[in-house]
Amino acid sequence: MVKKGIQYVVVSALFSLIFSLVGSNENWCSPVVWSQVDAFTAQPFKGNPAAVCFLEDDAAAPAGDGRWMQSVAVEFNLSQTAFFSRDSSCAADATTPRFHLRWFTPVTEVALCGHATLATAHFLFTSVLAERHGVVEFATKSGVLTAKKVPAPEAEEQGKLFIELDFPMSDYVGCDPADELPSIPETLNGAPVVSVHKSVATNDFIVELSSGKEVADVLPNIEEIRKCAGRGVIVTAPAPAGSG
Ligand SMILES: *[C@@H]1O[C@H](CO)[C@@H](O)[C@H](O)[C@H]1NC(C)=O
């Protein structure tokens, strides 16, 4: 079920273009380039939105101004705001450019976020920063993550940008849903469940369905999910053949 690394193959759309934002403390008047990107969709106003802010060299490194980033994330008030900057220890002409990347919810900094990483990769691959590159790397609190341009899996999607992310593997243990997640049928509005596991590090339930289509079609019951004992519920299924 879980291979080395969790991968997403997705398409994302740039939704609102570049505006300026007042920069950090000592540089308060320098503009910051940012964008809001809808991940996991090719249509504007769908998918999962994230704000992406490009900071000057190394400013998003772990020693960067996290308090300022938190204030910006509060103002965006999206589920995630990503901050990235060039990693200046990486040669300017490196085959695979590397960027520092951090993610903030309106409440706190988080150790890992999928959709805001995808949004950042989309920003990079559609700008001068990385449009000529096939792969970019992100130095993050969860290690080095990669984002790679991949061909569209379906002929009718040719020309759209698909991006594959390679994320760290999370250890998981078996779990008896009757005991720990008795409300599964209500939680997923009756989607047929193949297995239920629990992630060790984050205490998320990992619910396996039989196909990607079922994952796309699932209608989560947010009220039931809120009552679950774990941090959240992850719904997954084997990727379609040929998607990597
Ligand atoms: C932030 O977003 C949440 C959820 O969309 C909303 O309920 C809340 O009113 C927003 N807060 C502000 C200050 O706009």
Tab-separated table of C-alpha atoms and ligand atoms in Angstrom:
chain	number	residue	atom	x	y	z
A	1	MET	CA	0.000	0.000	0.000
A	2	VAL	CA	2.685	2.474	0.972
A	3	LYS	CA	5.758	2.621	-1.239
A	4	LYS	CA	8.921	4.443	-0.342
A	5	GLY	CA	7.804	8.040	-0.363
A	6	ILE	CA	4.278	9.252	-0.752
A	7	GLN	CA	3.723	10.674	-4.204
A	8	TYR	CA	1.025	12.836	-5.624
A	9	VAL	CA	0.535	13.389	-9.319
A	10	VAL	CA	-1.523	16.465	-9.742
A	11	VAL	CA	-2.249	19.489	-11.768
A	12	SER	CA	-2.538	22.892	-10.259
A	13	ALA	CA	-3.705	26.219	-11.588
A	14	LEU	CA	-2.331	29.637	-10.942
A	15	PHE	CA	-5.248	31.623	-9.761
A	16	SER	CA	-4.218	35.105	-8.884
A	17	LEU	CA	-1.021	36.521	-10.239
A	18	ILE	CA	1.713	38.447	-8.624
A	19	PHE	CA	1.128	41.251	-6.157
A	20	SER	CA	3.390	42.840	-3.628
A	21	LEU	CA	3.377	42.492	0.072
A	22	VAL	CA	5.185	44.634	2.585
A	23	GLY	CA	8.436	42.861	3.461
A	24	SER	CA	9.982	41.761	6.736
A	25	ASN	CA	11.188	43.873	9.675
A	26	GLU	CA	14.405	45.517	8.682
A	27	ASN	CA	13.331	45.505	5.040
A	28	TRP	CA	9.806	46.530	5.641
A	29	CYS	CA	9.419	48.474	2.436
A	30	SER	CA	10.851	45.881	0.064
A	31	PRO	CA	8.141	44.178	-1.965
A	32	VAL	CA	7.630	40.441	-1.656
A	33	VAL	CA	6.368	38.573	-4.690
A	34	TRP	CA	3.471	36.324	-3.818
A	35	SER	CA	0.775	34.374	-5.524
A	36	GLN	CA	-2.271	32.356	-4.564
A	37	VAL	CA	-2.358	28.927	-6.196
A	38	ASP	CA	-5.188	26.385	-6.247
A	39	ALA	CA	-3.531	22.960	-5.919
A	40	PHE	CA	-4.995	19.647	-7.139
A	41	THR	CA	-7.086	21.188	-9.918
A	42	ALA	CA	-6.872	22.715	-13.393
A	43	GLN	CA	-9.827	25.018	-12.746
A	44	PRO	CA	-9.712	28.366	-10.986
A	45	PHE	CA	-11.645	28.542	-7.678
A	46	LYS	CA	-11.457	24.735	-7.215
A	47	GLY	CA	-8.884	22.578	-5.456
A	48	ASN	CA	-7.024	23.548	-2.324
A	49	PRO	CA	-5.684	27.129	-2.194
A	50	ALA	CA	-2.336	28.120	-0.727
A	51	ALA	CA	-0.456	31.414	-0.680
A	52	VAL	CA	3.139	31.258	-1.912
A	53	CYS	CA	5.628	34.009	-0.997
A	54	PHE	CA	9.045	34.348	-2.613
A	55	LEU	CA	11.592	35.898	-0.251
A	56	GLU	CA	15.071	37.141	-1.016
A	57	ASP	CA	18.061	34.792	-0.835
A	58	ASP	CA	17.971	32.527	2.212
A	59	ALA	CA	15.323	34.601	4.011
A	60	ALA	CA	13.064	31.556	4.435
A	61	ALA	CA	15.895	29.471	5.938
A	62	PRO	CA	15.170	28.095	9.437
A	63	ALA	CA	16.804	31.170	10.970
A	64	GLY	CA	14.513	33.487	8.972
A	65	ASP	CA	11.937	35.740	10.595
A	66	GLY	CA	9.251	33.211	11.597
A	67	ARG	CA	7.214	35.800	13.488
A	68	TRP	CA	6.834	37.926	10.374
A	69	MET	CA	5.901	34.832	8.338
A	70	GLN	CA	3.283	33.926	10.937
A	71	SER	CA	1.759	37.407	10.734
A	72	VAL	CA	1.579	37.162	6.952
A	73	ALA	CA	-0.104	33.733	7.225
A	74	VAL	CA	-2.675	35.232	9.614
A	75	GLU	CA	-3.426	37.927	7.096
A	76	PHE	CA	-3.811	35.511	4.175
A	77	ASN	CA	-6.045	33.341	6.372
A	78	LEU	CA	-5.672	30.342	4.047
A	79	SER	CA	-5.112	26.803	5.332
A	80	GLN	CA	-1.407	27.200	4.428
A	81	THR	CA	0.976	29.984	3.428
A	82	ALA	CA	4.341	28.870	2.026
A	83	PHE	CA	7.536	30.934	2.159
A	84	PHE	CA	10.436	30.045	-0.065
A	85	SER	CA	13.811	31.504	-0.980
A	86	ARG	CA	16.841	30.387	-2.953
A	87	ASP	CA	19.268	28.260	-0.967
A	88	SER	CA	22.414	30.333	-1.490
A	89	SER	CA	24.654	27.369	-0.608
A	90	CYS	CA	23.440	25.756	-3.839
A	91	ALA	CA	25.381	26.858	-6.972
A	92	ALA	CA	23.407	29.317	-9.119
A	93	ASP	CA	23.892	27.070	-12.175
A	94	ALA	CA	23.065	23.790	-10.353
A	95	THR	CA	21.159	21.280	-12.495
A	96	THR	CA	18.594	20.928	-9.716
A	97	PRO	CA	17.959	24.268	-8.020
A	98	ARG	CA	17.321	24.112	-4.282
A	99	PHE	CA	15.061	26.377	-2.249
A	100	HIS	CA	14.327	26.759	1.450
A	101	LEU	CA	10.641	26.183	2.134
A	102	ARG	CA	8.489	26.701	5.263
A	103	TRP	CA	4.738	26.426	5.769
A	104	PHE	CA	2.453	28.285	8.180
A	105	THR	CA	-1.228	27.899	8.981
A	106	PRO	CA	-2.902	31.015	10.439
A	107	VAL	CA	-2.060	29.510	13.854
A	108	THR	CA	1.368	27.883	13.654
A	109	GLU	CA	4.315	26.713	11.573
A	110	VAL	CA	3.965	23.099	10.389
A	111	ALA	CA	6.595	20.439	9.708
A	112	LEU	CA	5.190	19.213	6.398
A	113	CYS	CA	2.512	20.284	3.939
A	114	GLY	CA	1.688	18.680	0.597
A	115	HIS	CA	-0.594	21.127	-1.178
A	116	ALA	CA	1.451	24.237	-0.371
A	117	THR	CA	4.588	22.454	-1.637
A	118	LEU	CA	2.742	21.638	-4.834
A	119	ALA	CA	1.618	25.263	-5.081
A	120	THR	CA	5.231	26.419	-4.608
A	121	ALA	CA	6.480	23.975	-7.258
A	122	HIS	CA	3.828	25.326	-9.648
A	123	PHE	CA	4.968	28.875	-8.940
A	124	LEU	CA	8.596	27.887	-9.684
A	125	PHE	CA	7.919	25.867	-12.840
A	126	THR	CA	5.838	28.691	-14.318
A	127	SER	CA	8.311	31.487	-13.506
A	128	VAL	CA	11.847	32.362	-14.537
A	129	LEU	CA	13.047	30.794	-11.294
A	130	ALA	CA	12.715	27.220	-12.602
A	131	GLU	CA	10.768	27.122	-15.867
A	132	ARG	CA	13.763	25.592	-17.643
A	133	HIS	CA	14.245	22.923	-14.973
A	134	GLY	CA	12.540	19.541	-14.690
A	135	VAL	CA	13.167	19.055	-10.969
A	136	VAL	CA	13.482	21.371	-7.974
A	137	GLU	CA	14.467	20.560	-4.405
A	138	PHE	CA	13.136	22.028	-1.184
A	139	ALA	CA	15.132	22.081	2.052
A	140	THR	CA	12.469	21.834	4.787
A	141	LYS	CA	11.883	20.855	8.412
A	142	SER	CA	11.077	17.378	7.047
A	143	GLY	CA	14.301	17.023	5.035
A	144	VAL	CA	14.861	17.534	1.321
A	145	LEU	CA	11.697	17.143	-0.769
A	146	THR	CA	11.661	17.042	-4.565
A	147	ALA	CA	9.117	18.217	-7.119
A	148	LYS	CA	9.345	16.942	-10.681
A	149	LYS	CA	7.493	17.878	-13.873
A	150	VAL	CA	5.900	14.738	-15.313
A	151	PRO	CA	3.974	14.064	-18.543
A	152	ALA	CA	0.185	14.247	-18.386
A	153	PRO	CA	-1.173	10.737	-17.721
A	154	GLU	CA	-4.135	11.173	-20.110
A	155	ALA	CA	-3.950	12.305	-23.741
A	156	GLU	CA	-6.657	14.938	-23.279
A	157	GLU	CA	-4.614	16.596	-20.543
A	158	GLN	CA	-1.548	17.165	-22.741
A	159	GLY	CA	-0.139	20.625	-22.265
A	160	LYS	CA	-1.208	20.896	-18.628
A	161	LEU	CA	1.475	20.997	-15.981
A	162	PHE	CA	1.604	17.837	-13.856
A	163	ILE	CA	3.957	17.763	-10.895
A	164	GLU	CA	5.069	14.766	-8.847
A	165	LEU	CA	6.205	15.286	-5.274
A	166	ASP	CA	8.490	12.877	-3.419
A	167	PHE	CA	7.841	13.054	0.300
A	168	PRO	CA	9.277	11.140	3.286
A	169	MET	CA	7.653	7.871	4.255
A	170	SER	CA	5.633	7.876	7.443
A	171	ASP	CA	5.622	4.720	9.625
A	172	TYR	CA	2.197	3.275	10.288
A	173	VAL	CA	0.592	0.560	12.398
A	174	GLY	CA	-2.536	-1.520	11.927
A	175	CYS	CA	-5.657	-0.323	13.660
A	176	ASP	CA	-9.004	-1.920	14.385
A	177	PRO	CA	-11.559	0.505	12.972
A	178	ALA	CA	-14.356	-1.050	15.038
A	179	ASP	CA	-12.438	0.083	18.117
A	180	GLU	CA	-10.736	3.277	17.058
A	181	LEU	CA	-12.774	4.696	14.199
A	182	PRO	CA	-16.261	3.241	14.604
A	183	SER	CA	-17.858	6.008	12.590
A	184	ILE	CA	-16.046	5.200	9.309
A	185	PRO	CA	-19.208	4.624	7.266
A	186	GLU	CA	-20.604	7.990	8.339
A	187	THR	CA	-17.198	9.690	8.119
A	188	LEU	CA	-16.784	8.789	4.453
A	189	ASN	CA	-20.459	8.693	3.569
A	190	GLY	CA	-20.382	4.959	2.882
A	191	ALA	CA	-17.273	4.648	0.619
A	192	PRO	CA	-16.082	0.986	0.664
A	193	VAL	CA	-12.991	0.672	2.884
A	194	VAL	CA	-10.102	-1.768	2.112
A	195	SER	CA	-7.965	-1.177	5.240
A	196	VAL	CA	-7.392	1.252	8.097
A	197	HIS	CA	-3.977	2.082	9.573
A	198	LYS	CA	-2.664	4.774	11.848
A	199	SER	CA	0.460	6.908	11.301
A	200	VAL	CA	2.894	6.681	14.196
A	201	ALA	CA	4.339	10.187	14.047
A	202	THR	CA	1.201	12.231	13.438
A	203	ASN	CA	-1.633	10.058	14.788
A	204	ASP	CA	-3.625	10.305	11.567
A	205	PHE	CA	-5.973	7.539	10.458
A	206	ILE	CA	-5.013	6.230	6.992
A	207	VAL	CA	-8.052	4.812	5.235
A	208	GLU	CA	-7.427	2.829	2.042
A	209	LEU	CA	-10.108	2.680	-0.659
A	210	SER	CA	-9.816	0.514	-3.759
A	211	SER	CA	-9.284	3.132	-6.477
A	212	GLY	CA	-8.215	6.692	-7.101
A	213	LYS	CA	-11.682	7.378	-8.478
A	214	GLU	CA	-13.223	6.454	-5.135
A	215	VAL	CA	-10.857	8.875	-3.420
A	216	ALA	CA	-11.847	11.632	-5.859
A	217	ASP	CA	-15.538	10.858	-5.347
A	218	VAL	CA	-15.502	10.576	-1.552
A	219	LEU	CA	-17.764	12.992	0.299
A	220	PRO	CA	-16.144	13.483	3.700
A	221	ASN	CA	-18.410	14.200	6.627
A	222	ILE	CA	-16.447	16.934	8.356
A	223	GLU	CA	-18.570	16.831	11.518
A	224	GLU	CA	-17.808	13.088	11.981
A	225	ILE	CA	-14.123	13.623	11.179
A	226	ARG	CA	-13.947	16.321	13.851
A	227	LYS	CA	-15.096	13.739	16.434
A	228	CYS	CA	-12.344	11.198	15.523
A	229	ALA	CA	-9.713	10.382	18.126
A	230	GLY	CA	-6.692	11.003	15.845
A	231	ARG	CA	-5.388	14.259	14.395
A	232	GLY	CA	-7.125	13.704	11.061
A	233	VAL	CA	-8.208	11.173	8.446
A	234	ILE	CA	-6.136	10.498	5.310
A	235	VAL	CA	-8.003	8.769	2.479
A	236	THR	CA	-5.847	7.012	-0.114
A	237	ALA	CA	-5.872	4.352	-2.842
A	238	PRO	CA	-3.367	2.837	-5.290
A	239	ALA	CA	-2.385	5.355	-7.967
A	240	PRO	CA	-3.572	4.699	-11.543
A	241	ALA	CA	-1.162	2.652	-13.713
A	242	GLY	CA	1.512	4.774	-15.362
A	243	SER	CA	1.261	7.651	-12.911
A	244	GLY	CA	4.647	6.853	-11.353
B	1	LIG	C1	-10.482	33.130	8.299
B	1	LIG	O1	-11.019	32.031	7.618
B	1	LIG	C2	-11.965	31.313	8.350
B	1	LIG	C3	-12.311	30.052	7.581
B	1	LIG	O2	-12.501	30.310	6.222
B	1	LIG	C4	-13.168	32.203	8.625
B	1	LIG	O3	-14.131	31.504	9.379
B	1	LIG	C5	-12.696	33.429	9.388
B	1	LIG	O4	-13.762	34.339	9.571
B	1	LIG	C6	-11.570	34.125	8.664
B	1	LIG	N1	-10.997	35.159	9.519
B	1	LIG	C7	-10.790	36.380	9.090
B	1	LIG	C8	-10.183	37.307	10.093
B	1	LIG	O5	-11.098	36.755	7.980
